[in-house]
mmCIF file of C-alpha atoms in Angstrom:
data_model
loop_
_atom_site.group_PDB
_atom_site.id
_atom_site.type_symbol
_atom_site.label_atom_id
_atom_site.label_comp_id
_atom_site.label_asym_id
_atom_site.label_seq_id
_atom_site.Cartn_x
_atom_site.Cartn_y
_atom_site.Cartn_z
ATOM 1 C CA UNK A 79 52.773 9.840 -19.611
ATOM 2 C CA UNK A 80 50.632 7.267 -21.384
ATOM 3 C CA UNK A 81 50.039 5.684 -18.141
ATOM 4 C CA UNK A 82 49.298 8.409 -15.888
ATOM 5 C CA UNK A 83 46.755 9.227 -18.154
ATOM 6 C CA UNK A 84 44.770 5.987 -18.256
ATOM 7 C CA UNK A 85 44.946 5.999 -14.244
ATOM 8 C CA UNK A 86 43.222 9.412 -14.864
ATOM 9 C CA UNK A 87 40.692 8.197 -17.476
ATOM 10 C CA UNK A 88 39.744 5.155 -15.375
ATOM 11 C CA UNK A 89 39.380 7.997 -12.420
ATOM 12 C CA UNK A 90 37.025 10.346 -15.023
ATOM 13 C CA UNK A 91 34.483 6.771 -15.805
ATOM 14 C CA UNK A 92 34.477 6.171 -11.829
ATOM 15 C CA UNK A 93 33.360 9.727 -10.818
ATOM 16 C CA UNK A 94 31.435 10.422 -13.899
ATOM 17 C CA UNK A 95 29.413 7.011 -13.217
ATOM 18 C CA UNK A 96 29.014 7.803 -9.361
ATOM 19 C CA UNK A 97 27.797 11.723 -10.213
ATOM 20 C CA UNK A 98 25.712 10.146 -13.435
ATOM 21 C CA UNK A 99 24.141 7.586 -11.259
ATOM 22 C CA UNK A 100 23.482 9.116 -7.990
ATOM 23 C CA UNK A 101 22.180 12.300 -9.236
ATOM 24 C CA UNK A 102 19.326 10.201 -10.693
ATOM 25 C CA UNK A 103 18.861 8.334 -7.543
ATOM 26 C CA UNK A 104 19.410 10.854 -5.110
ATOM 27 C CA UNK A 105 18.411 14.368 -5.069
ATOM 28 C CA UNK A 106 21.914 15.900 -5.628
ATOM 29 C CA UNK A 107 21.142 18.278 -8.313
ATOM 30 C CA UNK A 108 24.626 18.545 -9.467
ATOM 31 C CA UNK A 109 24.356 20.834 -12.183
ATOM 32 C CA UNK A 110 24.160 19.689 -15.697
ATOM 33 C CA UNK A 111 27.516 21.708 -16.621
ATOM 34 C CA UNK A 112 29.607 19.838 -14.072
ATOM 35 C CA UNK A 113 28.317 16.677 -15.120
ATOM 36 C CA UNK A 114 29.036 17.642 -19.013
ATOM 37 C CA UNK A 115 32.523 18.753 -17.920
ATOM 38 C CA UNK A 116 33.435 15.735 -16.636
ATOM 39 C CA UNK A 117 32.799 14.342 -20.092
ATOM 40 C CA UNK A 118 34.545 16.836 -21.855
ATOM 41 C CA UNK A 119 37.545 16.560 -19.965
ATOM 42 C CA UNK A 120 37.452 12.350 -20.562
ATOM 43 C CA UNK A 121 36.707 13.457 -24.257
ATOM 44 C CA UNK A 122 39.786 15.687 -24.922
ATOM 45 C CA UNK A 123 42.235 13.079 -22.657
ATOM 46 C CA UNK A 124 41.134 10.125 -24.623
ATOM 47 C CA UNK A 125 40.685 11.906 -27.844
ATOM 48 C CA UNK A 126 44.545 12.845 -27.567
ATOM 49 C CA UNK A 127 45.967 9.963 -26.494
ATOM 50 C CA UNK A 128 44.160 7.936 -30.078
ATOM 51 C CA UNK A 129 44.315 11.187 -32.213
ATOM 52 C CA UNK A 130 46.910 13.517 -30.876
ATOM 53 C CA UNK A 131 45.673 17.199 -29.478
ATOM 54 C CA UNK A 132 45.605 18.073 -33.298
ATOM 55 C CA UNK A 133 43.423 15.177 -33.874
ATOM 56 C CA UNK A 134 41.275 15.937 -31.307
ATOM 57 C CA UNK A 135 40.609 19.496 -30.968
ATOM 58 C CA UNK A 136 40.098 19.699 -34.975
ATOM 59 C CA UNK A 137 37.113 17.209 -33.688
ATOM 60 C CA UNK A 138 36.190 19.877 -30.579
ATOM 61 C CA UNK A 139 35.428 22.888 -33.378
ATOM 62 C CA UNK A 140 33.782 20.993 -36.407
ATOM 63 C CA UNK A 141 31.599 19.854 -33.432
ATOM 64 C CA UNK A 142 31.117 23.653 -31.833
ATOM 65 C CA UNK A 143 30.746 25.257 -35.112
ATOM 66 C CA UNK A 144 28.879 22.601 -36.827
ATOM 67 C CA UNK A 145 26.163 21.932 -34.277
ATOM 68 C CA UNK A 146 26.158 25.739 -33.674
ATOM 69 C CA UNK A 147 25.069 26.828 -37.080
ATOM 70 C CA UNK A 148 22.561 24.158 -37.788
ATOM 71 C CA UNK A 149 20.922 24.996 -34.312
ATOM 72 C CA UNK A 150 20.657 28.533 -35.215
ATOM 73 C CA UNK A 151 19.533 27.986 -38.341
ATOM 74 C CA UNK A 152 16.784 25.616 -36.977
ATOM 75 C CA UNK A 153 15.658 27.984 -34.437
ATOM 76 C CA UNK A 154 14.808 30.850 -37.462
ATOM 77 C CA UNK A 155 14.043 28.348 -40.387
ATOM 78 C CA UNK A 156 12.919 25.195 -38.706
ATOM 79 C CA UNK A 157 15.464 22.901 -40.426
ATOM 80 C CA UNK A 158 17.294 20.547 -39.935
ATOM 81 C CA UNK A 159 15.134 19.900 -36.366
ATOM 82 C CA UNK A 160 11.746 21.493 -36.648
ATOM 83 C CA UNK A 161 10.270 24.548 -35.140
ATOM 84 C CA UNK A 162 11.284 24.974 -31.510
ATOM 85 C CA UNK A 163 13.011 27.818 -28.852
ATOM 86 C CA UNK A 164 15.386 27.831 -26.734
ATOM 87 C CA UNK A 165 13.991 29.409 -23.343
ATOM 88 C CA UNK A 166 16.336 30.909 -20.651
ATOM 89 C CA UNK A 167 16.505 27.642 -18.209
ATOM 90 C CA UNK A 168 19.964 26.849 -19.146
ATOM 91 C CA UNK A 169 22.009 29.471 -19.142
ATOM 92 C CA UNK A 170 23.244 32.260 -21.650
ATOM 93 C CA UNK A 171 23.521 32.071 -25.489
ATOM 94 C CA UNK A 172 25.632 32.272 -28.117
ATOM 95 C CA UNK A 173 22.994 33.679 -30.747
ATOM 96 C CA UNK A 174 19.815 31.868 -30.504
ATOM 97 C CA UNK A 175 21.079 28.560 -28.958
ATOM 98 C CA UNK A 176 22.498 28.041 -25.093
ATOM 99 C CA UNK A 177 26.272 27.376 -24.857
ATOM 100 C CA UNK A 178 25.803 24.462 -22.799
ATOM 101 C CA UNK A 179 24.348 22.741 -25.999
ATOM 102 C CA UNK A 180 27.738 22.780 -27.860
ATOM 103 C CA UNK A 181 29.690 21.347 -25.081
ATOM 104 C CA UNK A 182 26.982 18.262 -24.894
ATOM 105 C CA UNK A 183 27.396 17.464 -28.698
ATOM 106 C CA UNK A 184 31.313 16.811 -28.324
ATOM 107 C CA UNK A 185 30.953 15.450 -24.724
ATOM 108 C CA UNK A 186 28.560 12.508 -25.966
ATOM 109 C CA UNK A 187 29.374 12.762 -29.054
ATOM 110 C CA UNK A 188 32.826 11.533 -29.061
ATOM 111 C CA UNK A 189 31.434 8.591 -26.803
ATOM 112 C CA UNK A 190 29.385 7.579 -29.955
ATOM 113 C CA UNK A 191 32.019 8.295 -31.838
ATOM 114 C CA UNK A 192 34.623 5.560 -30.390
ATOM 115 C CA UNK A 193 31.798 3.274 -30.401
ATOM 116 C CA UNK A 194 31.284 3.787 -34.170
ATOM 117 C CA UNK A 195 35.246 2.959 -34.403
ATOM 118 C CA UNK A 196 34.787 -0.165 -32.376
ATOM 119 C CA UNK A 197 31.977 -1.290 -34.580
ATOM 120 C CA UNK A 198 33.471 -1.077 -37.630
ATOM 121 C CA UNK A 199 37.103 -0.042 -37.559
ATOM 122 C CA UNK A 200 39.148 2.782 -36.919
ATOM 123 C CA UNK A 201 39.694 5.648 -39.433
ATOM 124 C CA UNK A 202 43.632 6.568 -40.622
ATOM 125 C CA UNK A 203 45.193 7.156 -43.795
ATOM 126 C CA UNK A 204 44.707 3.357 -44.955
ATOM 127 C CA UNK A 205 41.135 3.064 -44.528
ATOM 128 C CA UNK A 206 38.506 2.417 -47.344
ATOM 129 C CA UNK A 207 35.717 4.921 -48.722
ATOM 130 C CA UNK A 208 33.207 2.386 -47.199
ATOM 131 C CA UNK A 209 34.844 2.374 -43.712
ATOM 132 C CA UNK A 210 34.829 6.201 -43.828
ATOM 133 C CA UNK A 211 31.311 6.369 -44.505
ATOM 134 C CA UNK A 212 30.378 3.281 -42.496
ATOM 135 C CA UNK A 213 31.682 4.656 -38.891
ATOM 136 C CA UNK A 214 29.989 8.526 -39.214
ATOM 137 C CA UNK A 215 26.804 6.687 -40.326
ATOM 138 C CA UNK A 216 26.771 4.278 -37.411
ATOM 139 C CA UNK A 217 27.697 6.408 -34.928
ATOM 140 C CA UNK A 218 25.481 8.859 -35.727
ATOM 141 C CA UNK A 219 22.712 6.416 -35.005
ATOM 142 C CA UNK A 220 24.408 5.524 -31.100
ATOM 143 C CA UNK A 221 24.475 9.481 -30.792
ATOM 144 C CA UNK A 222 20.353 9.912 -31.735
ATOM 145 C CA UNK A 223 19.614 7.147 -29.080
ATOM 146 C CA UNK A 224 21.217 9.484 -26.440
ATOM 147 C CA UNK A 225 18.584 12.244 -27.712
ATOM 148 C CA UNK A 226 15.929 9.619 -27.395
ATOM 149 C CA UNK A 227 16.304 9.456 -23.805
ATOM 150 C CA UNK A 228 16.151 12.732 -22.553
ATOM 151 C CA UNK A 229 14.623 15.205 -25.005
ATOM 152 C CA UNK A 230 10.765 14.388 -24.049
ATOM 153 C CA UNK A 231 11.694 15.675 -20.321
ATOM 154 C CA UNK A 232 14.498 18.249 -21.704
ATOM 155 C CA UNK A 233 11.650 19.899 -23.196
ATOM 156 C CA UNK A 234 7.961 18.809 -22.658
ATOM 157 C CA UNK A 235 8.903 18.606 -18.382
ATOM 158 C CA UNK A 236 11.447 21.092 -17.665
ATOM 159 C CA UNK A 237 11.142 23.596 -20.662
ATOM 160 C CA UNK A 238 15.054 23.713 -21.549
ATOM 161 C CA UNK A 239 13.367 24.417 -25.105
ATOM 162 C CA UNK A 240 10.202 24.359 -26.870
ATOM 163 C CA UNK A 241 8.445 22.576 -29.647
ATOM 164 C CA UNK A 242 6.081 25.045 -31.280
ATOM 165 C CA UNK A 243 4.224 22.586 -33.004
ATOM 166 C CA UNK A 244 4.403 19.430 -30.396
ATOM 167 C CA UNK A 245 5.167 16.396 -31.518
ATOM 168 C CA UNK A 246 3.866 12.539 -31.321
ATOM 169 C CA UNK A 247 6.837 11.274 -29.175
ATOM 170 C CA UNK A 248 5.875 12.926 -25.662
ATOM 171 C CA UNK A 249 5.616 16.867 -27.376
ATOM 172 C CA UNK A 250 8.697 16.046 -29.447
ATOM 173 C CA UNK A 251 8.647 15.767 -33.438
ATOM 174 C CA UNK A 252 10.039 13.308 -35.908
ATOM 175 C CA UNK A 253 12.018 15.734 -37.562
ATOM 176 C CA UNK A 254 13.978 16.555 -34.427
ATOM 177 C CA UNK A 255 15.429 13.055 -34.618
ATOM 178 C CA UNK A 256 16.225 13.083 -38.244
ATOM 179 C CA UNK A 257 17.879 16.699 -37.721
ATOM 180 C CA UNK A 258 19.363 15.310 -34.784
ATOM 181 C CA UNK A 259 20.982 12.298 -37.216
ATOM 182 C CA UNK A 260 21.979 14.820 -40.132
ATOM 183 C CA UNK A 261 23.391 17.294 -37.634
ATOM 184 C CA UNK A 262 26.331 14.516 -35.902
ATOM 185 C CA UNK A 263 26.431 13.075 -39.380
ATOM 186 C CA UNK A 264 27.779 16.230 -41.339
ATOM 187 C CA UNK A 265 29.992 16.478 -37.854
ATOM 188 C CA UNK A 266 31.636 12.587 -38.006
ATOM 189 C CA UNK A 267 31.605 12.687 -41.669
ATOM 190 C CA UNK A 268 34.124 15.997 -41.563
ATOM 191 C CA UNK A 269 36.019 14.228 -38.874
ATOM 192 C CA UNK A 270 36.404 10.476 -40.396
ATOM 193 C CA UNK A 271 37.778 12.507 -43.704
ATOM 194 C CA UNK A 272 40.358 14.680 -41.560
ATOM 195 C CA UNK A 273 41.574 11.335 -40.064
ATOM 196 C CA UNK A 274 41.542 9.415 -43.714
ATOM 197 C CA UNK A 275 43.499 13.016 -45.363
ATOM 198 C CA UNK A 276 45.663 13.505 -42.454
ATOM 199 C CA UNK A 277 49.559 11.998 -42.498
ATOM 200 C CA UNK A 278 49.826 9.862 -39.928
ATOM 201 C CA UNK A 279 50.714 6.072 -39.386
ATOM 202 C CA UNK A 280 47.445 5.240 -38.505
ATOM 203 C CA UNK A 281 47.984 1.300 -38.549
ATOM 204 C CA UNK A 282 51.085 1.522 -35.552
ATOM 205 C CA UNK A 283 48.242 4.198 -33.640
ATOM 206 C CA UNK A 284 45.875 1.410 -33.272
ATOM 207 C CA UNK A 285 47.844 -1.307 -32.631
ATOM 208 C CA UNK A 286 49.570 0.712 -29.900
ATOM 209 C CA UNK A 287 45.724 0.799 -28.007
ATOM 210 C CA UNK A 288 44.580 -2.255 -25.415
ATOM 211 C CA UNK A 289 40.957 -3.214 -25.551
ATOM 212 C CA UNK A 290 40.779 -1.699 -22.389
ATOM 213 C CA UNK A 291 41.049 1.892 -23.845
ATOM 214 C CA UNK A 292 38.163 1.751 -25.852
ATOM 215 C CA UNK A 293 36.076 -0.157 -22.664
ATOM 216 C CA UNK A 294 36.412 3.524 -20.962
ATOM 217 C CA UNK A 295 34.577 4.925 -23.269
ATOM 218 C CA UNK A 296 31.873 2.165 -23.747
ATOM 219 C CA UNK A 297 31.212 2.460 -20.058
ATOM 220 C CA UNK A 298 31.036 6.182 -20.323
ATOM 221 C CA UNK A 299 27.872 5.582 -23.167
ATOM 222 C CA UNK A 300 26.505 2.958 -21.179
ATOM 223 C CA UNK A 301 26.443 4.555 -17.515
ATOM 224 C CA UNK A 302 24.385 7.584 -19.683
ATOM 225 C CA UNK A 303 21.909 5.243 -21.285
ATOM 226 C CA UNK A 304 21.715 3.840 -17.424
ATOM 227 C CA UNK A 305 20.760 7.193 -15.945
ATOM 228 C CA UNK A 306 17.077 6.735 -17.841
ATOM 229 C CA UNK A 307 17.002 3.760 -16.544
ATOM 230 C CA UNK A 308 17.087 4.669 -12.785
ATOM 231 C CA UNK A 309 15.349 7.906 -12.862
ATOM 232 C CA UNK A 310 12.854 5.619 -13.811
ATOM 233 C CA UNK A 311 13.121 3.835 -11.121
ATOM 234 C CA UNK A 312 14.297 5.987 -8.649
ATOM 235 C CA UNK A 313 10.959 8.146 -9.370
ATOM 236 C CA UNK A 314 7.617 7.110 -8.452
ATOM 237 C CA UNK A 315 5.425 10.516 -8.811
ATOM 238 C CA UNK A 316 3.345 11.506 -11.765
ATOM 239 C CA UNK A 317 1.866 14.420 -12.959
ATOM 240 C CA UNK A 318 0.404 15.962 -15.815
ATOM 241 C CA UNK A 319 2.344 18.297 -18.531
ATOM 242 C CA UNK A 320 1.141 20.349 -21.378
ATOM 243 C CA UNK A 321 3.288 20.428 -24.368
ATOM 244 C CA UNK A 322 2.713 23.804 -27.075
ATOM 245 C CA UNK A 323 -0.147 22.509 -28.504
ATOM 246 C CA UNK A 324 -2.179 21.543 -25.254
ATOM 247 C CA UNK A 325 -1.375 17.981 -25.448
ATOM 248 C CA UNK A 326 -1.100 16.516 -22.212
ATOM 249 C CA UNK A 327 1.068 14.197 -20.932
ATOM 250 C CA UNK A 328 1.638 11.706 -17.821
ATOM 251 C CA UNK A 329 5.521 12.557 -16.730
ATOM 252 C CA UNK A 330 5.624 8.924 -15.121
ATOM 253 C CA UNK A 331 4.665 7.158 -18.979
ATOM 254 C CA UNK A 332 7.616 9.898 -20.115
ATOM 255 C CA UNK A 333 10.150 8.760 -17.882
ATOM 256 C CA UNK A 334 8.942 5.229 -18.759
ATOM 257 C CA UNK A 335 9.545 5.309 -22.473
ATOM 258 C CA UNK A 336 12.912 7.093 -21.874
ATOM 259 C CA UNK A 337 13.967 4.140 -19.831
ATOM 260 C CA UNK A 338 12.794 1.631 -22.538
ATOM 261 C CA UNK A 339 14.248 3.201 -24.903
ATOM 262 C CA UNK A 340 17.388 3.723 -23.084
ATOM 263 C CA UNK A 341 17.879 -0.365 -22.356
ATOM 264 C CA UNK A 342 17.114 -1.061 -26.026
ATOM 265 C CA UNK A 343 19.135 1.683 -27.587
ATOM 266 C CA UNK A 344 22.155 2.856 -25.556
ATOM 267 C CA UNK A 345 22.559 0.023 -23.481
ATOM 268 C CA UNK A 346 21.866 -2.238 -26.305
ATOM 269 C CA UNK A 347 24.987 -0.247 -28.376
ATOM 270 C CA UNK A 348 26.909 -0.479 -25.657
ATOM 271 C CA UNK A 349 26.710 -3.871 -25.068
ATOM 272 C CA UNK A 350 27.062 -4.836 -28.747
ATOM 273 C CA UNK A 351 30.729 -2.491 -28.560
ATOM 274 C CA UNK A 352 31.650 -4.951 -26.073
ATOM 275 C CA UNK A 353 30.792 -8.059 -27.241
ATOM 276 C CA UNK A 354 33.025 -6.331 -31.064
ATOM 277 C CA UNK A 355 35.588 -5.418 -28.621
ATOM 278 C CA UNK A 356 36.034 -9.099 -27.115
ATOM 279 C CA UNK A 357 35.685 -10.995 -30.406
ATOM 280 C CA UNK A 358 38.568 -8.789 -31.968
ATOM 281 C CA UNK A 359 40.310 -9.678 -28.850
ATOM 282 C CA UNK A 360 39.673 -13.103 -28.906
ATOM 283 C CA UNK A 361 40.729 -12.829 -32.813
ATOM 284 C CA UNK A 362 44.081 -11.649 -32.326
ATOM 285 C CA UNK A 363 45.080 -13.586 -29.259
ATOM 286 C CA UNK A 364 44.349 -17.045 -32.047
ATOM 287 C CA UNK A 365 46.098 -15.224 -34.697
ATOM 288 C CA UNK A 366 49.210 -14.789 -32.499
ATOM 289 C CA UNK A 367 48.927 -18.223 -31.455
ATOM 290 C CA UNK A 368 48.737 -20.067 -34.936
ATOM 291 C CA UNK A 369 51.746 -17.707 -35.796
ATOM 292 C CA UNK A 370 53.826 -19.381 -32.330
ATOM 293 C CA UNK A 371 52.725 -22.583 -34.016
ATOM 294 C CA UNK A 372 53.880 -22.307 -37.286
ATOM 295 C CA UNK A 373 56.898 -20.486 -35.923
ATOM 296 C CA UNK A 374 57.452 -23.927 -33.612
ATOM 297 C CA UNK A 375 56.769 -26.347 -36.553
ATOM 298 C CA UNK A 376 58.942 -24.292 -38.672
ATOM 299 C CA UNK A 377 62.016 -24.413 -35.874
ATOM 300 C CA UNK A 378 61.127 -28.573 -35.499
ATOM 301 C CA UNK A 379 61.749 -29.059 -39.404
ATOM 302 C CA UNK A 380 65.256 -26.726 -39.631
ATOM 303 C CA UNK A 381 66.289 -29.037 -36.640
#
């Protein structure tokens, strides 16, 4: 069962890279939903397989309900994100805040999640109060770069929401960001202490994992950070857009910065996971071999 559902995880990264990819290159416009499906799908798969469906879907509704309430809350108060609205582009609500939005936190979210694991370590039973603070904390940080890259167009260009009071980063505020952070922070943090609380033997779980597992997922982040990168590219026109407070803005210089700051956030992450992921690798295959060895020596001496 194990390996049937690798085959299909590898088979999630290849279409969701070809839909990610080409959708920014060519004018597909396959809908947003489909292409968040595909990542909630990967999500749940992987998720069991390293957490167990318990593991997982406890994950799926502290992410729903968390990122839920806060929204709401935001949208009447104006904390944790600021003052903004959500208008009627995509799709019906649940309250004051679009269903779709939900879905994206645990779609992406997970992504930054596993890459948050790879940095630092995996959470179970055995793991130290600094490693389940360290991983929320970092991970929170790979899931903010995600909203780096597409909130200016989200909202200044295609009005999925709006800033009341604008905002220096292309119509978008500071405090959107640091809501953004304390939002998927108070969501990992409740996860990474389920995981430390929860009886399992977390030790013979990872060990049980090839590298290869958690590449699907750093793929998954990177393709996403890639998609700024060739819409971009892939987009020559400019025109002008007026954020809430009459600011105007060039929609070529937006797509610009998103792209910049998807190379040196997102991709930069990703890459970074990788490089973690091979040097553990690389780790353990010399730790096996210096056991072989002093298994050898020992075996000469005995003789």
């Amino acid at each position: 069962m194990r390996t049937i559902s690798t085959y299909v995880l590898w088979i999630l990264v290849v279409v969701y890279t070809v839909v990610k990819l080409a959708n920014q290159v060519f004018p597909l416009h396959i809908p947003i939903p489909f292409v968040v499906l595909i990542t909630i799908v990967f999500g749940l798969l992987h998720g069991a397989l390293r957490y167990k469906w318990s593991g997982i879907l406890t994950f799926l509704v502290i992410c729903l309900v968390v990122s839920n309430l806060l929204e709401n809350i935001s949208v009447l108060t104006g904390f944790p994100f600021g003052h903004y609205y959500y208008t009627d582009v995509i799709g019906p609500k649940l309250f004051l805040v679009p269903l779709l939005i939900g879905p994206s936190y645990c779609a992406i979210g997970y992504l930054a999640w596993v890459l948050g694991t790879v940095l630092i370590s995996d959470i179970n039973r055995t793991s130290s109060a600094f490693t389940t603070f360290a991983v929320p904390f970092i991970a929170s940080f790979a899931m903010v770069a995600w909203d780096l890259g597409f909130d200016p167009t989200a909202s200044t260009i295609n009005h999925f929401w709006i800033w009341e009071q604008g905002g220096g980063y292309f119509g978008v505020p500071l405090t959107n960001f640091l809501g953004w952070f304390f939002t998927v922070y108070v969501i990992f943090q409740l996860f990474a202490l389920f995981l430390r609380l929860r009886r399992t033997d977390g030790n013979k779980e990872e060990s049980a994992f090839p590298r290869s597992f958690y590449a699907q997922a750093i793929i998954m982040y990177a393709v996403t950070g890639l998609g700024f990168v060739l819409a971009y590219l892939s987009d020559s026109g400019n025109s002008l857009v007026t954020d809430a407070m009459g600011v105007v803005w060039h929609t070529r210089s937006i797509a610009e910065a998103e792209a910049t700051v998807g190379i040196f956030t997102m991709i930069f992450v990703a890459a970074l996971s990788a490089v973690k992921l091979l040097q553990r690798s690389a780790v353990s295959t010399n730790t096996q071999k210096l056991k072989q060895d002093q298994v050898k020596r020992l075996s000469g001496k005995s003789l």
